[in-house]
Short mmCIF file of C-alpha atoms in Angstrom, two decimals:
data_model
loop_
_atom_site.label_atom_id
_atom_site.label_comp_id
_atom_site.label_asym_id
_atom_site.label_seq_id
_atom_site.Cartn_x
_atom_site.Cartn_y
_atom_site.Cartn_z
CA UNK A 19 0.00 0.00 0.00
CA UNK A 20 1.08 3.57 -0.69
CA UNK A 21 2.65 5.68 2.02
CA UNK A 22 -0.24 7.98 3.05
CA UNK A 23 2.05 10.96 3.64
CA UNK A 24 3.66 10.60 0.19
CA UNK A 25 0.29 10.22 -1.52
CA UNK A 26 -1.08 13.27 0.30
CA UNK A 27 1.83 15.39 -0.93
CA UNK A 28 1.26 14.26 -4.53
CA UNK A 29 -2.45 15.14 -4.37
CA UNK A 30 -1.43 18.78 -3.67
CA UNK A 31 0.01 18.98 -7.17
CA UNK A 32 3.23 18.35 -9.09
CA UNK A 33 4.78 21.68 -8.04
CA UNK A 34 4.44 20.86 -4.33
CA UNK A 35 5.62 17.31 -4.98
CA UNK A 36 8.77 18.40 -6.81
CA UNK A 37 9.63 20.94 -4.06
CA UNK A 38 9.32 18.16 -1.48
CA UNK A 39 11.55 15.88 -3.60
CA UNK A 40 14.18 18.58 -3.88
CA UNK A 41 14.11 19.18 -0.13
CA UNK A 42 14.35 15.45 0.75
CA UNK A 43 16.31 13.87 -2.18
CA UNK A 44 17.18 10.70 -0.24
CA UNK A 45 13.53 9.75 0.36
CA UNK A 46 12.30 6.96 -1.91
CA UNK A 47 8.57 7.64 -2.37
CA UNK A 48 6.15 4.75 -2.00
CA UNK A 49 3.04 5.07 -4.21
CA UNK A 50 2.45 1.34 -4.51
CA UNK A 51 -1.17 0.46 -5.13
CA UNK A 52 -2.18 4.12 -5.44
CA UNK A 53 -5.22 4.91 -7.58
CA UNK A 54 -4.08 7.71 -9.85
CA UNK A 55 -6.67 7.49 -12.62
CA UNK A 56 -6.57 10.52 -14.95
CA UNK A 57 -4.09 12.27 -12.63
CA UNK A 58 -2.01 15.13 -14.04
CA UNK A 59 1.57 14.10 -13.23
CA UNK A 60 3.21 16.08 -16.00
CA UNK A 61 6.94 16.79 -15.40
CA UNK A 62 6.83 15.21 -11.94
CA UNK A 63 10.04 13.93 -10.37
CA UNK A 64 9.41 10.23 -9.72
CA UNK A 65 13.01 9.12 -9.45
CA UNK A 66 13.21 5.79 -7.61
CA UNK A 67 9.48 5.97 -6.83
CA UNK A 68 7.68 2.70 -6.17
CA UNK A 69 4.53 2.46 -8.32
CA UNK A 70 4.07 -1.31 -7.91
CA UNK A 71 0.42 -2.18 -8.42
CA UNK A 72 -0.56 1.46 -8.92
CA UNK A 73 -3.39 2.29 -11.31
CA UNK A 74 -2.46 5.03 -13.77
CA UNK A 75 -5.19 4.61 -16.38
CA UNK A 76 -5.58 7.88 -18.26
CA UNK A 77 -2.86 9.60 -16.24
CA UNK A 78 -0.66 12.23 -17.87
CA UNK A 79 2.99 11.51 -17.08
CA UNK A 80 4.28 13.64 -19.95
CA UNK A 81 8.00 14.45 -19.53
CA UNK A 82 8.03 12.95 -16.03
CA UNK A 83 11.33 11.79 -14.56
CA UNK A 84 11.02 8.09 -13.70
CA UNK A 85 14.67 7.16 -13.46
CA UNK A 86 14.97 3.85 -11.55
CA UNK A 87 11.25 3.90 -10.76
CA UNK A 88 9.44 0.62 -10.12
CA UNK A 89 6.31 0.23 -12.23
CA UNK A 90 5.67 -3.50 -11.93
CA UNK A 91 2.19 -5.00 -12.31
CA UNK A 92 0.60 -1.67 -13.18
CA UNK A 93 -2.50 -0.83 -15.20
CA UNK A 94 -1.50 1.85 -17.69
CA UNK A 95 -4.27 1.84 -20.27
CA UNK A 96 -4.40 5.15 -22.18
CA UNK A 97 -1.63 6.58 -19.99
CA UNK A 98 0.43 9.41 -21.52
CA UNK A 99 4.12 8.82 -20.88
CA UNK A 100 5.25 11.11 -23.71
CA UNK A 101 8.92 12.07 -23.39
CA UNK A 102 9.01 10.43 -19.95
CA UNK A 103 12.43 9.44 -18.67
CA UNK A 104 12.10 5.76 -17.73
CA UNK A 105 15.81 4.97 -17.80
CA UNK A 106 16.63 2.01 -15.56
CA UNK A 107 12.96 1.78 -14.56
CA UNK A 108 11.47 -1.62 -13.76
CA UNK A 109 8.26 -2.38 -15.67
CA UNK A 110 8.00 -6.11 -15.00
CA UNK A 111 4.45 -7.42 -15.61
CA UNK A 112 3.25 -3.88 -16.33
CA UNK A 113 0.23 -3.46 -18.59
CA UNK A 114 0.78 -0.43 -20.82
CA UNK A 115 -2.09 -1.30 -23.17
CA UNK A 116 -2.77 1.58 -25.58
CA UNK A 117 -0.44 3.86 -23.59
CA UNK A 118 1.35 6.71 -25.39
CA UNK A 119 5.10 6.59 -24.77
CA UNK A 120 6.16 8.73 -27.74
CA UNK A 121 9.83 9.76 -27.35
CA UNK A 122 10.03 8.12 -23.91
CA UNK A 123 13.48 7.17 -22.69
CA UNK A 124 13.59 3.50 -21.66
CA UNK A 125 17.38 3.15 -21.71
CA UNK A 126 18.43 0.15 -19.60
CA UNK A 127 14.84 -0.33 -18.41
CA UNK A 128 13.69 -3.75 -17.22
CA UNK A 129 10.74 -4.98 -19.30
CA UNK A 130 9.96 -8.55 -18.25
CA UNK A 131 6.50 -9.87 -19.23
CA UNK A 132 5.49 -6.28 -19.99
CA UNK A 133 2.37 -5.83 -22.12
CA UNK A 134 2.56 -2.96 -24.63
CA UNK A 135 -0.33 -4.26 -26.74
CA UNK A 136 -1.57 -1.44 -28.96
CA UNK A 137 0.70 1.15 -27.33
CA UNK A 138 2.30 4.09 -29.15
CA UNK A 139 6.06 3.78 -28.80
CA UNK A 140 7.20 6.05 -31.62
CA UNK A 141 10.82 7.21 -31.36
CA UNK A 142 11.31 5.72 -27.90
CA UNK A 143 14.79 4.68 -26.82
CA UNK A 144 15.14 1.12 -25.58
CA UNK A 145 18.91 0.98 -25.97
CA UNK A 146 20.45 -1.63 -23.66
CA UNK A 147 17.05 -2.37 -22.11
CA UNK A 148 16.52 -5.83 -20.62
CA UNK A 149 13.50 -7.23 -22.44
CA UNK A 150 12.07 -10.73 -22.05
CA UNK A 151 8.76 -12.28 -23.14
CA UNK A 152 7.32 -8.84 -23.84
CA UNK A 153 4.18 -8.20 -25.87
CA UNK A 154 4.59 -5.50 -28.52
CA UNK A 155 1.70 -6.73 -30.68
CA UNK A 156 -0.12 -4.06 -32.71
CA UNK A 157 2.22 -1.42 -31.25
CA UNK A 158 3.47 1.62 -33.15
CA UNK A 159 7.25 1.58 -32.94
CA UNK A 160 8.18 3.54 -36.05
CA UNK A 161 11.70 4.96 -35.83
CA UNK A 162 12.39 3.36 -32.44
CA UNK A 163 15.93 2.44 -31.39
CA UNK A 164 15.91 -1.25 -30.45
CA UNK A 165 19.59 -1.88 -31.17
CA UNK A 166 21.96 -4.01 -29.10
CA UNK A 167 19.29 -5.57 -26.88
CA UNK A 168 17.81 -9.03 -26.38
CA UNK A 169 14.20 -9.46 -27.49
CA UNK A 170 13.98 -13.24 -27.12
CA UNK A 171 10.41 -14.55 -27.45
CA UNK A 172 9.04 -11.03 -27.97
CA UNK A 173 5.68 -10.67 -29.71
CA UNK A 174 5.62 -8.04 -32.49
CA UNK A 175 2.64 -9.44 -34.40
CA UNK A 176 1.05 -6.75 -36.62
CA UNK A 177 3.35 -4.11 -35.11
CA UNK A 178 4.43 -1.00 -37.03
CA UNK A 179 8.20 -1.47 -37.14
CA UNK A 180 8.99 0.81 -40.05
CA UNK A 181 12.49 2.29 -39.87
CA UNK A 182 13.10 0.63 -36.49
CA UNK A 183 16.76 0.07 -35.65
CA UNK A 184 17.21 -3.62 -34.76
CA UNK A 185 20.96 -3.69 -35.49
CA UNK A 186 22.86 -6.27 -33.39
CA UNK A 187 19.62 -7.21 -31.63
CA UNK A 188 18.66 -10.74 -30.61
CA UNK A 189 15.17 -11.56 -31.97
CA UNK A 190 15.53 -15.29 -31.32
CA UNK A 191 12.19 -17.09 -31.54
CA UNK A 192 10.26 -13.81 -31.72
CA UNK A 193 6.91 -13.42 -33.46
CA UNK A 194 6.89 -10.82 -36.25
CA UNK A 195 3.90 -12.20 -38.18
CA UNK A 196 2.22 -9.51 -40.29
CA UNK A 197 4.62 -6.88 -38.90
CA UNK A 198 5.59 -3.93 -41.10
CA UNK A 199 9.40 -3.80 -41.19
CA UNK A 200 9.66 -1.44 -44.14
CA UNK A 201 13.17 0.09 -44.27
CA UNK A 202 14.00 -1.41 -40.85
CA UNK A 203 17.69 -1.80 -39.96
CA UNK A 204 18.34 -5.48 -39.21
CA UNK A 205 22.13 -5.34 -39.61
CA UNK A 206 23.67 -8.39 -37.88
CA UNK A 207 20.36 -9.16 -36.17
CA UNK A 208 19.69 -12.69 -34.90
CA UNK A 209 16.52 -13.94 -36.62
CA UNK A 210 16.98 -17.58 -35.58
CA UNK A 211 13.57 -19.33 -35.45
CA UNK A 212 11.87 -15.96 -35.90
CA UNK A 213 8.43 -16.04 -37.53
CA UNK A 214 8.02 -13.56 -40.40
CA UNK A 215 4.91 -14.97 -42.05
CA UNK A 216 3.09 -12.25 -44.04
CA UNK A 217 5.60 -9.64 -42.81
CA UNK A 218 6.64 -6.67 -44.91
CA UNK A 219 10.44 -6.38 -45.24
CA UNK A 220 10.45 -4.07 -48.23
CA UNK A 221 13.62 -2.00 -48.28
CA UNK A 222 14.91 -3.46 -44.99
CA UNK A 223 18.64 -4.03 -44.41
CA UNK A 224 19.46 -7.70 -43.69
CA UNK A 225 23.23 -7.62 -44.17
CA UNK A 226 24.96 -9.90 -41.64
CA UNK A 227 21.65 -11.26 -40.31
CA UNK A 228 21.45 -14.86 -39.02
CA UNK A 229 18.40 -16.54 -40.57
CA UNK A 230 18.78 -20.07 -39.21
CA UNK A 231 15.36 -21.77 -39.23
CA UNK A 232 13.54 -18.46 -39.78
CA UNK A 233 9.96 -18.82 -41.02
CA UNK A 234 8.77 -16.93 -44.10
CA UNK A 235 6.03 -17.66 -46.59
CA UNK A 236 4.89 -16.61 -50.04
CA UNK A 237 3.36 -13.45 -48.55
CA UNK A 238 6.58 -12.28 -46.87
CA UNK A 239 7.62 -9.19 -48.85
CA UNK A 240 11.34 -9.30 -49.69
CA UNK A 241 11.22 -6.57 -52.34
CA UNK A 242 14.13 -4.11 -52.49
CA UNK A 243 15.92 -5.88 -49.63
CA UNK A 244 19.41 -4.50 -48.92
CA UNK A 245 21.60 -7.50 -48.24
CA UNK A 246 25.28 -8.15 -48.98
CA UNK A 247 25.51 -11.46 -47.08
CA UNK A 248 23.75 -13.46 -44.36
CA UNK A 249 24.61 -16.33 -41.99
CA UNK A 250 22.85 -19.69 -41.91
CA UNK A 251 23.97 -20.55 -38.38
CA UNK A 252 24.37 -18.64 -35.12
CA UNK A 253 27.56 -16.87 -34.06
CA UNK A 254 28.20 -15.78 -37.65
CA UNK A 255 28.79 -19.28 -39.00
CA UNK A 256 28.23 -20.55 -42.56
CA UNK A 257 28.30 -17.28 -44.44
CA UNK A 258 26.19 -17.04 -47.58
CA UNK A 259 27.64 -16.37 -50.08
CA UNK A 260 30.87 -17.92 -48.75
CA UNK A 261 32.84 -15.05 -50.32
CA UNK A 262 31.91 -11.77 -51.91
CA UNK A 263 28.42 -10.28 -51.72
CA UNK A 264 24.97 -10.87 -53.17
CA UNK A 265 24.25 -8.97 -56.34
CA UNK A 266 21.36 -6.48 -56.05
CA UNK A 267 18.10 -8.45 -55.82
CA UNK A 268 19.89 -11.82 -55.58
CA UNK A 269 19.00 -12.43 -51.94
CA UNK A 270 15.26 -12.01 -52.60
CA UNK A 271 15.37 -14.33 -55.63
CA UNK A 272 17.33 -16.99 -53.74
CA UNK A 273 15.16 -17.07 -50.64
CA UNK A 274 11.85 -16.50 -52.40
CA UNK A 275 12.66 -19.68 -54.32
CA UNK A 276 13.33 -21.48 -51.03
CA UNK A 277 9.69 -20.85 -50.13
CA UNK A 278 8.80 -23.58 -52.60
CA UNK A 279 10.71 -26.31 -50.73
CA UNK A 280 10.65 -28.07 -47.37
CA UNK A 281 13.89 -29.53 -46.00
CA UNK A 282 13.57 -32.87 -44.18
CA UNK A 283 16.71 -33.46 -42.10
CA UNK A 284 17.82 -36.95 -41.00
CA UNK A 285 20.77 -37.29 -38.63
CA UNK A 286 20.92 -41.09 -38.27
CA UNK A 287 20.29 -42.31 -41.79
CA UNK A 288 16.91 -42.81 -43.45
CA UNK A 289 14.49 -45.71 -43.07
CA UNK A 290 13.13 -45.67 -46.61
CA UNK A 291 10.13 -47.86 -45.78
CA UNK A 292 9.11 -45.36 -43.09
CA UNK A 293 9.87 -42.48 -45.47
CA UNK A 294 7.63 -43.95 -48.18
CA UNK A 295 4.78 -44.51 -45.71
CA UNK A 296 4.92 -40.98 -44.29
CA UNK A 297 5.37 -39.30 -47.68
CA UNK A 298 2.38 -41.14 -49.17
CA UNK A 299 0.28 -40.26 -46.13
CA UNK A 300 1.34 -36.63 -46.52
CA UNK A 301 0.35 -36.58 -50.19
CA UNK A 302 -3.11 -37.92 -49.40
CA UNK A 303 -3.68 -35.37 -46.60
CA UNK A 304 -2.23 -32.41 -48.54
CA UNK A 305 -3.40 -32.95 -52.09
CA UNK A 306 -3.08 -29.27 -53.04
CA UNK A 307 0.51 -29.00 -51.78
CA UNK A 308 2.02 -30.49 -54.99
CA UNK A 309 4.68 -32.49 -53.11
CA UNK A 310 7.69 -33.79 -55.04
CA UNK A 311 11.13 -34.97 -53.86
CA UNK A 312 13.57 -32.52 -55.44
CA UNK A 313 16.96 -33.64 -54.12
CA UNK A 314 18.80 -35.70 -51.53
CA UNK A 315 21.95 -34.12 -50.14
CA UNK A 316 24.66 -35.52 -47.89
CA UNK A 317 25.83 -32.80 -45.50
CA UNK A 318 28.51 -34.67 -43.55
CA UNK A 319 28.49 -36.15 -40.02
CA UNK A 320 25.86 -38.61 -41.24
CA UNK A 321 23.31 -35.87 -41.95
CA UNK A 322 21.04 -36.28 -44.97
CA UNK A 323 18.69 -33.58 -46.27
CA UNK A 324 15.75 -34.50 -48.46
CA UNK A 325 14.44 -31.38 -50.19
CA UNK A 326 10.75 -31.59 -51.10
CA UNK A 327 9.16 -29.15 -53.55
CA UNK A 328 5.80 -27.74 -52.43
CA UNK A 329 3.26 -25.28 -53.77
CA UNK A 330 4.20 -21.62 -52.97
CA UNK A 331 1.12 -21.13 -50.79
CA UNK A 332 1.51 -24.40 -48.86
CA UNK A 333 1.88 -24.36 -45.08
CA UNK A 334 5.50 -25.48 -44.91
CA UNK A 335 5.65 -25.74 -41.12
CA UNK A 336 2.59 -28.01 -41.04
CA UNK A 337 3.89 -30.17 -43.89
CA UNK A 338 7.25 -30.57 -42.13
CA UNK A 339 5.67 -31.43 -38.78
CA UNK A 340 3.13 -33.83 -40.29
CA UNK A 341 5.82 -35.67 -42.23
CA UNK A 342 8.20 -36.06 -39.27
CA UNK A 343 5.38 -37.28 -37.01
CA UNK A 344 4.33 -39.84 -39.62
CA UNK A 345 7.94 -40.89 -40.16
CA UNK A 346 8.65 -41.41 -36.46
CA UNK A 347 5.42 -43.40 -36.10
CA UNK A 348 6.35 -45.62 -39.06
CA UNK A 349 9.88 -46.22 -37.75
CA UNK A 350 8.55 -47.44 -34.41
CA UNK A 351 5.88 -49.60 -36.05
CA UNK A 352 8.42 -51.25 -38.34
CA UNK A 353 11.03 -51.94 -35.67
CA UNK A 354 9.19 -55.01 -34.39
CA UNK A 355 8.77 -56.34 -37.93
CA UNK A 356 12.47 -55.84 -38.70
CA UNK A 357 13.42 -57.73 -35.55
CA UNK A 358 11.15 -60.63 -36.48
CA UNK A 359 12.63 -60.73 -39.98
CA UNK A 360 16.17 -60.82 -38.61
CA UNK A 361 15.25 -63.74 -36.34
CA UNK A 362 13.71 -65.57 -39.33
CA UNK A 363 16.86 -64.94 -41.35
CA UNK A 364 19.03 -66.41 -38.59
CA UNK A 365 16.82 -69.51 -38.52
CA UNK A 366 17.20 -70.02 -42.29
CA UNK A 367 21.00 -69.65 -42.14
CA UNK A 368 21.22 -72.06 -39.21
CA UNK A 369 19.13 -74.56 -41.15
CA UNK A 370 21.51 -74.20 -44.10
CA UNK A 371 24.59 -74.87 -41.97
CA UNK A 372 22.88 -77.86 -40.35
CA UNK A 373 22.02 -79.39 -43.74
CA UNK A 374 25.54 -78.86 -45.10
CA UNK A 375 27.09 -80.44 -42.00
CA UNK A 376 24.82 -83.45 -42.37
CA UNK A 377 25.76 -83.87 -46.05
CA UNK A 378 29.45 -83.53 -45.16
CA UNK A 379 29.14 -86.43 -42.77
CA UNK A 380 27.44 -88.58 -45.44
CA UNK A 381 30.08 -87.75 -48.01
CA UNK A 382 32.84 -88.57 -45.56
CA UNK A 383 31.27 -92.01 -45.09
CA UNK A 384 30.76 -92.81 -48.80
CA UNK A 385 33.74 -90.95 -50.28
CA UNK A 386 31.54 -89.70 -53.12
CA UNK A 387 32.09 -86.27 -54.67
CA UNK A 388 28.79 -84.48 -54.65
CA UNK A 389 27.64 -80.83 -54.90
CA UNK A 390 24.88 -79.74 -52.55
CA UNK A 391 22.21 -77.42 -53.92
CA UNK A 392 20.33 -75.86 -51.05
CA UNK A 393 17.35 -73.61 -51.80
CA UNK A 394 14.79 -73.33 -49.00
CA UNK A 395 11.84 -71.20 -50.11
CA UNK A 396 14.06 -69.69 -52.85
CA UNK A 397 15.77 -67.55 -50.21
CA UNK A 398 19.27 -68.42 -51.46
CA UNK A 399 18.72 -68.46 -55.19
CA UNK A 400 21.26 -70.66 -56.93
CA UNK A 401 23.45 -71.00 -53.82
CA UNK A 402 25.71 -73.95 -54.83
CA UNK A 403 28.22 -75.22 -52.28
CA UNK A 404 30.91 -77.83 -52.95
CA UNK A 405 30.84 -79.90 -49.75
CA UNK A 406 34.17 -81.64 -50.36
CA UNK A 407 36.33 -78.61 -51.13
CA UNK A 408 34.70 -76.17 -48.64
CA UNK A 409 34.13 -76.91 -44.98
CA UNK A 410 31.23 -75.53 -42.95
CA UNK A 411 33.27 -72.71 -41.35
CA UNK A 412 34.49 -71.51 -44.72
CA UNK A 413 30.95 -71.66 -46.10
CA UNK A 414 29.82 -69.28 -43.36
CA UNK A 415 32.21 -66.65 -44.67
CA UNK A 416 31.44 -67.10 -48.38
CA UNK A 417 27.70 -67.47 -48.74
CA UNK A 418 26.57 -64.79 -51.18
CA UNK A 419 23.07 -63.46 -50.74
CA UNK A 420 21.71 -62.36 -54.12
CA UNK A 421 18.25 -61.59 -52.84
CA UNK A 422 18.46 -59.78 -49.52
CA UNK A 423 14.93 -58.47 -49.84
CA UNK A 424 13.50 -62.00 -49.99
CA UNK A 425 15.51 -63.10 -46.93
CA UNK A 426 14.09 -60.29 -44.81
CA UNK A 427 10.50 -60.82 -45.92
#
């Protein structure tokens, strides 16, 4: 709860409040839980003030000084924080829905689980801010400085990010679906696993960006992209192109074409029976996707990549997930059958050795020279063994199987 004395001073007006702050600079005001709806707090000195749980809906905090203030778990709908100094402020779990923070200074601010849904954040400064799991959906961030910060798991869906500076920023696993990134600066930005479905990147700078496992679709606008080179793995690994730079427009052509393929990655070899099952199932369930195996590439370390061509408007993520689920199911279902087949194969080979040994004994008794032709169920087609010149141990090392498929059936 708010300190009653502190709250009483504030209710007398900003001028009285600021005089009190100047007179007692070491006091850390406690306005936690205070109801300050529609309050005029313009140009107030709230340095190190505790606003935890306070309600500031409709309040005017224009040009207020909130350095190191604590604004956690607040309700800020329609609040005006224009030009407010929020440097080093803590806004964890704050709800600044539809708030106006135009030109606010949020340098080094703590924004954990903060909700800016629909807020106006034009030209704000978030340089070196600590941001985690923050909701910027439908926000207006045009011209904002978001460089050199971590925005892991941030939600920018449908946000206005035109001309935003994201240089050297970590956007790992962030959601930028339908966001407008026109002319945004993404120089050396980490876009690993970032979703950019239906996003507008027209005129954006992507030079030095890491795009490992990023998600784009046929509606992602890559027109007029400025891009000399990108990286396909984190920590600036696997540069593309490996040397030199992309020609103007080459990046867009290269990666727009990639929209028409899905890469299926196998790290421990491929079970082709399981592959065939899952691929056929996928074709039946996605008849409009126009699936076709385009290439099979060996990447080293036992990794194989099967590239499948798809229709430009196909849901690549769904196709990939559906295939891998079907493949894993088929592998498990076939394991038991493979084991049974191996056991049957061992039985057949043991029967063969037993028969040859028996014939060897008979030949030793009669002294006759005789060739044994052993063909149980046609599993060893034409397997002729000379029982006099080859003993059983040698036979075990020289039996040639010309029909492996039949043995395992």
